[in-house]
Amino acid sequence: MIRLVFVALFLILFLLLGIPVLCAEWLIARRFPHAADISQLRMVQWGFKCIMALAGVRLTVVGEEHVPKDEAVLYIGNHRSFFDIVITYSRCPGLTGYVAKDSMLRVPLLSIWMKRLYCLFLNREDVKEGLKTILTGIDQIKRGISVCIFPEGTRSKSEDETELLPFKEGSMKMASKTGCPIIPMAITGSADIFENHFPWIRSADVRLVYGEPIYPGELSKEDQKRLGSYTRLKILELLKGD
């Protein structure tokens, strides 16, 4: 219980104390937009690392050398826990917007931070709005801002961590239309932090493995048509340790 209290208190304080910080960053962004972007990125990454420490997360990272540091990418990962965002965002070398449910727009303060960090809000019930989100993601990647998405669409609740839900192909257009590399991410153990014993937070060993970049233009025409399935297979291989 104590870990849950510490994490909740830290999150509340971060959001509240972040109000004047957001105002200051807004003023800085008027003259130095990139500097403000990087400042906000590093602040949130620091906050997420604090949350992981308070939660007792023991993180092992493998293959981080596969992540390009000089170009925008499309991160694709399996999804087991709310902590997947905390864990993976804390490792991003550059500006990265996550694709989230549009219901997150209703969360006070948090939604403001998410907007400032280039997060995209997806309406799963409206195809037209979903397409707009994908187009916005394409534009962001062209401007040098990476995008991260968990294309299963929801958290997998299977006890077998190698059991993945089907990947939604629409989101892969962000890579196929821009030619940016896809970085597959395989996450194991993250559900042991919170979801496997809700509502408590417990210390856990988590493993994050980055696969080699996938360049859509170098794939066969058949694999390009099924880019989501192809990436899903690569993540499965990482999960199984093949």
PDB file of N, CA and C in Angstrom, residues 31-101:
ATOM      1  N   ARG A  31       9.607  32.239 -27.873  1.00  0.00           N
ATOM      2  CA  ARG A  31      10.860  32.663 -28.523  1.00  0.00           C
ATOM      3  C   ARG A  31      11.767  31.483 -28.837  1.00  0.00           C
ATOM      4  N   PHE A  32      11.724  30.468 -27.977  1.00  0.00           N
ATOM      5  CA  PHE A  32      12.619  29.319 -28.152  1.00  0.00           C
ATOM      6  C   PHE A  32      11.803  28.027 -28.064  1.00  0.00           C
ATOM      7  N   PRO A  33      10.997  27.740 -29.081  1.00  0.00           N
ATOM      8  CA  PRO A  33      10.089  26.579 -29.026  1.00  0.00           C
ATOM      9  C   PRO A  33      10.790  25.245 -28.825  1.00  0.00           C
ATOM     10  N   HIS A  34      11.910  25.028 -29.517  1.00  0.00           N
ATOM     11  CA  HIS A  34      12.597  23.737 -29.385  1.00  0.00           C
ATOM     12  C   HIS A  34      13.175  23.561 -27.984  1.00  0.00           C
ATOM     13  N   ALA A  35      13.749  24.642 -27.452  1.00  0.00           N
ATOM     14  CA  ALA A  35      14.309  24.567 -26.096  1.00  0.00           C
ATOM     15  C   ALA A  35      13.217  24.227 -25.081  1.00  0.00           C
ATOM     16  N   ALA A  36      12.032  24.816 -25.240  1.00  0.00           N
ATOM     17  CA  ALA A  36      10.917  24.530 -24.336  1.00  0.00           C
ATOM     18  C   ALA A  36      10.465  23.078 -24.484  1.00  0.00           C
ATOM     19  N   ASP A  37      10.426  22.584 -25.725  1.00  0.00           N
ATOM     20  CA  ASP A  37      10.031  21.198 -25.966  1.00  0.00           C
ATOM     21  C   ASP A  37      10.972  20.227 -25.254  1.00  0.00           C
ATOM     22  N   ILE A  38      12.273  20.439 -25.423  1.00  0.00           N
ATOM     23  CA  ILE A  38      13.259  19.543 -24.808  1.00  0.00           C
ATOM     24  C   ILE A  38      13.208  19.644 -23.282  1.00  0.00           C
ATOM     25  N   SER A  39      13.023  20.848 -22.770  1.00  0.00           N
ATOM     26  CA  SER A  39      12.924  21.043 -21.324  1.00  0.00           C
ATOM     27  C   SER A  39      11.747  20.258 -20.749  1.00  0.00           C
ATOM     28  N   GLN A  40      10.593  20.343 -21.414  1.00  0.00           N
ATOM     29  CA  GLN A  40       9.398  19.623 -20.947  1.00  0.00           C
ATOM     30  C   GLN A  40       9.589  18.113 -21.051  1.00  0.00           C
ATOM     31  N   LEU A  41      10.226  17.666 -22.126  1.00  0.00           N
ATOM     32  CA  LEU A  41      10.514  16.240 -22.289  1.00  0.00           C
ATOM     33  C   LEU A  41      11.348  15.725 -21.125  1.00  0.00           C
ATOM     34  N   ARG A  42      12.437  16.424 -20.815  1.00  0.00           N
ATOM     35  CA  ARG A  42      13.343  15.958 -19.759  1.00  0.00           C
ATOM     36  C   ARG A  42      12.685  16.030 -18.376  1.00  0.00           C
ATOM     37  N   MET A  43      11.845  17.031 -18.150  1.00  0.00           N
ATOM     38  CA  MET A  43      11.148  17.129 -16.861  1.00  0.00           C
ATOM     39  C   MET A  43      10.220  15.941 -16.641  1.00  0.00           C
ATOM     40  N   VAL A  44       9.454  15.605 -17.665  1.00  0.00           N
ATOM     41  CA  VAL A  44       8.521  14.487 -17.541  1.00  0.00           C
ATOM     42  C   VAL A  44       9.284  13.166 -17.438  1.00  0.00           C
ATOM     43  N   GLN A  45      10.376  13.039 -18.176  1.00  0.00           N
ATOM     44  CA  GLN A  45      11.185  11.818 -18.058  1.00  0.00           C
ATOM     45  C   GLN A  45      11.741  11.679 -16.646  1.00  0.00           C
ATOM     46  N   TRP A  46      12.185  12.805 -16.059  1.00  0.00           N
ATOM     47  CA  TRP A  46      12.648  12.763 -14.671  1.00  0.00           C
ATOM     48  C   TRP A  46      11.517  12.322 -13.751  1.00  0.00           C
ATOM     49  N   GLY A  47      10.312  12.866 -13.962  1.00  0.00           N
ATOM     50  CA  GLY A  47       9.164  12.498 -13.149  1.00  0.00           C
ATOM     51  C   GLY A  47       8.831  11.024 -13.267  1.00  0.00           C
ATOM     52  N   PHE A  48       8.885  10.494 -14.485  1.00  0.00           N
ATOM     53  CA  PHE A  48       8.587   9.079 -14.693  1.00  0.00           C
ATOM     54  C   PHE A  48       9.642   8.185 -14.039  1.00  0.00           C
ATOM     55  N   LYS A  49      10.890   8.607 -14.076  1.00  0.00           N
ATOM     56  CA  LYS A  49      11.941   7.818 -13.420  1.00  0.00           C
ATOM     57  C   LYS A  49      11.741   7.816 -11.909  1.00  0.00           C
ATOM     58  N   CYS A  50      11.276   8.943 -11.369  1.00  0.00           N
ATOM     59  CA  CYS A  50      10.966   8.996  -9.935  1.00  0.00           C
ATOM     60  C   CYS A  50       9.819   8.039  -9.598  1.00  0.00           C
ATOM     61  N   ILE A  51       8.795   8.014 -10.449  1.00  0.00           N
ATOM     62  CA  ILE A  51       7.655   7.116 -10.228  1.00  0.00           C
ATOM     63  C   ILE A  51       8.119   5.663 -10.249  1.00  0.00           C
ATOM     64  N   MET A  52       8.997   5.318 -11.192  1.00  0.00           N
ATOM     65  CA  MET A  52       9.502   3.944 -11.256  1.00  0.00           C
ATOM     66  C   MET A  52      10.288   3.593  -9.995  1.00  0.00           C
ATOM     67  N   ALA A  53      11.074   4.547  -9.512  1.00  0.00           N
ATOM     68  CA  ALA A  53      11.848   4.293  -8.291  1.00  0.00           C
ATOM     69  C   ALA A  53      10.926   4.101  -7.089  1.00  0.00           C
ATOM     70  N   LEU A  54       9.908   4.945  -6.979  1.00  0.00           N
ATOM     71  CA  LEU A  54       8.951   4.823  -5.874  1.00  0.00           C
ATOM     72  C   LEU A  54       8.156   3.520  -5.960  1.00  0.00           C
ATOM     73  N   ALA A  55       7.893   3.063  -7.185  1.00  0.00           N
ATOM     74  CA  ALA A  55       7.135   1.823  -7.375  1.00  0.00           C
ATOM     75  C   ALA A  55       8.013   0.585  -7.199  1.00  0.00           C
ATOM     76  N   GLY A  56       9.329   0.797  -7.146  1.00  0.00           N
ATOM     77  CA  GLY A  56      10.232  -0.342  -6.978  1.00  0.00           C
ATOM     78  C   GLY A  56      10.476  -1.119  -8.255  1.00  0.00           C
ATOM     79  N   VAL A  57      10.417  -0.426  -9.386  1.00  0.00           N
ATOM     80  CA  VAL A  57      10.640  -1.090 -10.672  1.00  0.00           C
ATOM     81  C   VAL A  57      12.135  -1.319 -10.882  1.00  0.00           C
ATOM     82  N   ARG A  58      12.492  -2.574 -11.133  1.00  0.00           N
ATOM     83  CA  ARG A  58      13.874  -2.921 -11.478  1.00  0.00           C
ATOM     84  C   ARG A  58      13.898  -3.193 -12.985  1.00  0.00           C
ATOM     85  N   LEU A  59      14.380  -2.219 -13.726  1.00  0.00           N
ATOM     86  CA  LEU A  59      14.276  -2.263 -15.190  1.00  0.00           C
ATOM     87  C   LEU A  59      15.568  -2.736 -15.837  1.00  0.00           C
ATOM     88  N   THR A  60      15.411  -3.691 -16.749  1.00  0.00           N
ATOM     89  CA  THR A  60      16.511  -4.148 -17.599  1.00  0.00           C
ATOM     90  C   THR A  60      16.193  -3.749 -19.030  1.00  0.00           C
ATOM     91  N   VAL A  61      17.102  -3.045 -19.680  1.00  0.00           N
ATOM     92  CA  VAL A  61      16.904  -2.582 -21.054  1.00  0.00           C
ATOM     93  C   VAL A  61      17.911  -3.274 -21.966  1.00  0.00           C
ATOM     94  N   VAL A  62      17.397  -3.836 -23.057  1.00  0.00           N
ATOM     95  CA  VAL A  62      18.244  -4.546 -24.020  1.00  0.00           C
ATOM     96  C   VAL A  62      18.018  -3.950 -25.413  1.00  0.00           C
ATOM     97  N   GLY A  63      19.094  -3.784 -26.160  1.00  0.00           N
ATOM     98  CA  GLY A  63      18.976  -3.359 -27.562  1.00  0.00           C
ATOM     99  C   GLY A  63      18.735  -1.877 -27.762  1.00  0.00           C
ATOM    100  N   GLU A  64      19.048  -1.055 -26.767  1.00  0.00           N
ATOM    101  CA  GLU A  64      18.774   0.382 -26.899  1.00  0.00           C
ATOM    102  C   GLU A  64      19.618   1.023 -28.001  1.00  0.00           C
ATOM    103  N   GLU A  65      20.690   0.340 -28.390  1.00  0.00           N
ATOM    104  CA  GLU A  65      21.523   0.855 -29.475  1.00  0.00           C
ATOM    105  C   GLU A  65      20.793   0.834 -30.818  1.00  0.00           C
ATOM    106  N   HIS A  66      19.661   0.126 -30.892  1.00  0.00           N
ATOM    107  CA  HIS A  66      18.876   0.074 -32.134  1.00  0.00           C
ATOM    108  C   HIS A  66      18.030   1.333 -32.344  1.00  0.00           C
ATOM    109  N   VAL A  67      17.905   2.155 -31.313  1.00  0.00           N
ATOM    110  CA  VAL A  67      17.052   3.347 -31.407  1.00  0.00           C
ATOM    111  C   VAL A  67      17.848   4.510 -32.003  1.00  0.00           C
ATOM    112  N   PRO A  68      17.478   4.988 -33.196  1.00  0.00           N
ATOM    113  CA  PRO A  68      18.190   6.135 -33.784  1.00  0.00           C
ATOM    114  C   PRO A  68      18.001   7.389 -32.927  1.00  0.00           C
ATOM    115  N   LYS A  69      19.053   8.175 -32.831  1.00  0.00           N
ATOM    116  CA  LYS A  69      18.980   9.401 -32.033  1.00  0.00           C
ATOM    117  C   LYS A  69      18.944  10.651 -32.903  1.00  0.00           C
ATOM    118  N   ASP A  70      18.997  10.467 -34.220  1.00  0.00           N
ATOM    119  CA  ASP A  70      19.065  11.617 -35.110  1.00  0.00           C
ATOM    120  C   ASP A  70      17.911  11.683 -36.106  1.00  0.00           C
ATOM    121  N   GLU A  71      16.866  10.882 -35.879  1.00  0.00           N
ATOM    122  CA  GLU A  71      15.706  10.931 -36.764  1.00  0.00           C
ATOM    123  C   GLU A  71      14.458  10.459 -36.016  1.00  0.00           C
ATOM    124  N   ALA A  72      13.308  10.877 -36.519  1.00  0.00           N
ATOM    125  CA  ALA A  72      12.047  10.468 -35.902  1.00  0.00           C
ATOM    126  C   ALA A  72      11.747   9.012 -36.258  1.00  0.00           C
ATOM    127  N   VAL A  73      11.116   8.320 -35.327  1.00  0.00           N
ATOM    128  CA  VAL A  73      10.779   6.910 -35.529  1.00  0.00           C
ATOM    129  C   VAL A  73       9.334   6.660 -35.099  1.00  0.00           C
ATOM    130  N   LEU A  74       8.841   5.491 -35.445  1.00  0.00           N
ATOM    131  CA  LEU A  74       7.544   5.033 -34.943  1.00  0.00           C
ATOM    132  C   LEU A  74       7.815   3.875 -33.995  1.00  0.00           C
ATOM    133  N   TYR A  75       7.630   4.117 -32.698  1.00  0.00           N
ATOM    134  CA  TYR A  75       7.786   3.052 -31.708  1.00  0.00           C
ATOM    135  C   TYR A  75       6.512   2.213 -31.692  1.00  0.00           C
ATOM    136  N   ILE A  76       6.678   0.896 -31.731  1.00  0.00           N
ATOM    137  CA  ILE A  76       5.539  -0.021 -31.662  1.00  0.00           C
ATOM    138  C   ILE A  76       5.814  -1.034 -30.563  1.00  0.00           C
ATOM    139  N   GLY A  77       4.896  -1.146 -29.604  1.00  0.00           N
ATOM    140  CA  GLY A  77       5.123  -2.080 -28.510  1.00  0.00           C
ATOM    141  C   GLY A  77       3.896  -2.889 -28.137  1.00  0.00           C
ATOM    142  N   ASN A  78       4.130  -3.979 -27.430  1.00  0.00           N
ATOM    143  CA  ASN A  78       3.022  -4.725 -26.832  1.00  0.00           C
ATOM    144  C   ASN A  78       2.571  -3.972 -25.590  1.00  0.00           C
ATOM    145  N   HIS A  79       1.356  -4.244 -25.145  1.00  0.00           N
ATOM    146  CA  HIS A  79       0.780  -3.414 -24.070  1.00  0.00           C
ATOM    147  C   HIS A  79       0.200  -4.295 -22.975  1.00  0.00           C
ATOM    148  N   ARG A  80       0.834  -4.203 -21.774  1.00  0.00           N
ATOM    149  CA  ARG A  80       0.399  -5.015 -20.650  1.00  0.00           C
ATOM    150  C   ARG A  80      -0.045  -4.188 -19.441  1.00  0.00           C
ATOM    151  N   SER A  81       0.426  -2.929 -19.382  1.00  0.00           N
ATOM    152  CA  SER A  81       0.246  -2.163 -18.151  1.00  0.00           C
ATOM    153  C   SER A  81       0.217  -0.664 -18.419  1.00  0.00           C
ATOM    154  N   PHE A  82      -0.404   0.090 -17.494  1.00  0.00           N
ATOM    155  CA  PHE A  82      -0.325   1.546 -17.545  1.00  0.00           C
ATOM    156  C   PHE A  82       1.141   1.993 -17.443  1.00  0.00           C
ATOM    157  N   PHE A  83       1.951   1.191 -16.771  1.00  0.00           N
ATOM    158  CA  PHE A  83       3.355   1.534 -16.584  1.00  0.00           C
ATOM    159  C   PHE A  83       4.168   1.396 -17.871  1.00  0.00           C
ATOM    160  N   ASP A  84       3.610   0.798 -18.912  1.00  0.00           N
ATOM    161  CA  ASP A  84       4.335   0.701 -20.186  1.00  0.00           C
ATOM    162  C   ASP A  84       4.697   2.085 -20.712  1.00  0.00           C
ATOM    163  N   ILE A  85       3.780   3.037 -20.538  1.00  0.00           N
ATOM    164  CA  ILE A  85       4.042   4.407 -20.996  1.00  0.00           C
ATOM    165  C   ILE A  85       5.139   5.038 -20.155  1.00  0.00           C
ATOM    166  N   VAL A  86       5.053   4.873 -18.842  1.00  0.00           N
ATOM    167  CA  VAL A  86       6.056   5.438 -17.933  1.00  0.00           C
ATOM    168  C   VAL A  86       7.443   4.896 -18.270  1.00  0.00           C
ATOM    169  N   ILE A  87       7.520   3.586 -18.465  1.00  0.00           N
ATOM    170  CA  ILE A  87       8.806   2.918 -18.711  1.00  0.00           C
ATOM    171  C   ILE A  87       9.402   3.332 -20.054  1.00  0.00           C
ATOM    172  N   THR A  88       8.613   3.263 -21.111  1.00  0.00           N
ATOM    173  CA  THR A  88       9.163   3.524 -22.435  1.00  0.00           C
ATOM    174  C   THR A  88       9.425   5.007 -22.681  1.00  0.00           C
ATOM    175  N   TYR A  89       8.549   5.887 -22.157  1.00  0.00           N
ATOM    176  CA  TYR A  89       8.753   7.317 -22.389  1.00  0.00           C
ATOM    177  C   TYR A  89      10.023   7.814 -21.706  1.00  0.00           C
ATOM    178  N   SER A  90      10.348   7.213 -20.575  1.00  0.00           N
ATOM    179  CA  SER A  90      11.539   7.646 -19.843  1.00  0.00           C
ATOM    180  C   SER A  90      12.822   7.348 -20.617  1.00  0.00           C
ATOM    181  N   ARG A  91      12.732   6.513 -21.675  1.00  0.00           N
ATOM    182  CA  ARG A  91      13.919   6.133 -22.444  1.00  0.00           C
ATOM    183  C   ARG A  91      14.034   6.870 -23.777  1.00  0.00           C
ATOM    184  N   CYS A  92      13.021   7.633 -24.166  1.00  0.00           N
ATOM    185  CA  CYS A  92      13.023   8.269 -25.493  1.00  0.00           C
ATOM    186  C   CYS A  92      14.141   9.305 -25.591  1.00  0.00           C
ATOM    187  N   PRO A  93      15.012   9.200 -26.606  1.00  0.00           N
ATOM    188  CA  PRO A  93      16.108  10.166 -26.730  1.00  0.00           C
ATOM    189  C   PRO A  93      15.666  11.535 -27.222  1.00  0.00           C
ATOM    190  N   GLY A  94      14.531  11.602 -27.914  1.00  0.00           N
ATOM    191  CA  GLY A  94      14.059  12.873 -28.462  1.00  0.00           C
ATOM    192  C   GLY A  94      12.565  13.028 -28.305  1.00  0.00           C
ATOM    193  N   LEU A  95      12.036  14.120 -28.831  1.00  0.00           N
ATOM    194  CA  LEU A  95      10.606  14.416 -28.719  1.00  0.00           C
ATOM    195  C   LEU A  95       9.775  13.253 -29.247  1.00  0.00           C
ATOM    196  N   THR A  96       8.797  12.839 -28.456  1.00  0.00           N
ATOM    197  CA  THR A  96       7.961  11.695 -28.824  1.00  0.00           C
ATOM    198  C   THR A  96       6.546  11.915 -28.316  1.00  0.00           C
ATOM    199  N   GLY A  97       5.586  11.802 -29.218  1.00  0.00           N
ATOM    200  CA  GLY A  97       4.185  11.891 -28.838  1.00  0.00           C
ATOM    201  C   GLY A  97       3.553  10.512 -28.799  1.00  0.00           C
ATOM    202  N   TYR A  98       2.832  10.224 -27.740  1.00  0.00           N
ATOM    203  CA  TYR A  98       2.168   8.920 -27.607  1.00  0.00           C
ATOM    204  C   TYR A  98       0.720   9.036 -28.101  1.00  0.00           C
ATOM    205  N   VAL A  99       0.223   7.958 -28.682  1.00  0.00           N
ATOM    206  CA  VAL A  99      -1.175   7.911 -29.100  1.00  0.00           C
ATOM    207  C   VAL A  99      -1.995   7.386 -27.924  1.00  0.00           C
ATOM    208  N   ALA A 100      -2.974   8.181 -27.490  1.00  0.00           N
ATOM    209  CA  ALA A 100      -3.789   7.823 -26.325  1.00  0.00           C
ATOM    210  C   ALA A 100      -5.271   7.891 -26.668  1.00  0.00           C
ATOM    211  N   LYS A 101      -6.076   7.289 -25.817  1.00  0.00           N
ATOM    212  CA  LYS A 101      -7.532   7.368 -25.988  1.00  0.00           C
ATOM    213  C   LYS A 101      -7.989   8.815 -25.804  1.00  0.00           C
TER     214      LYS A 101
END
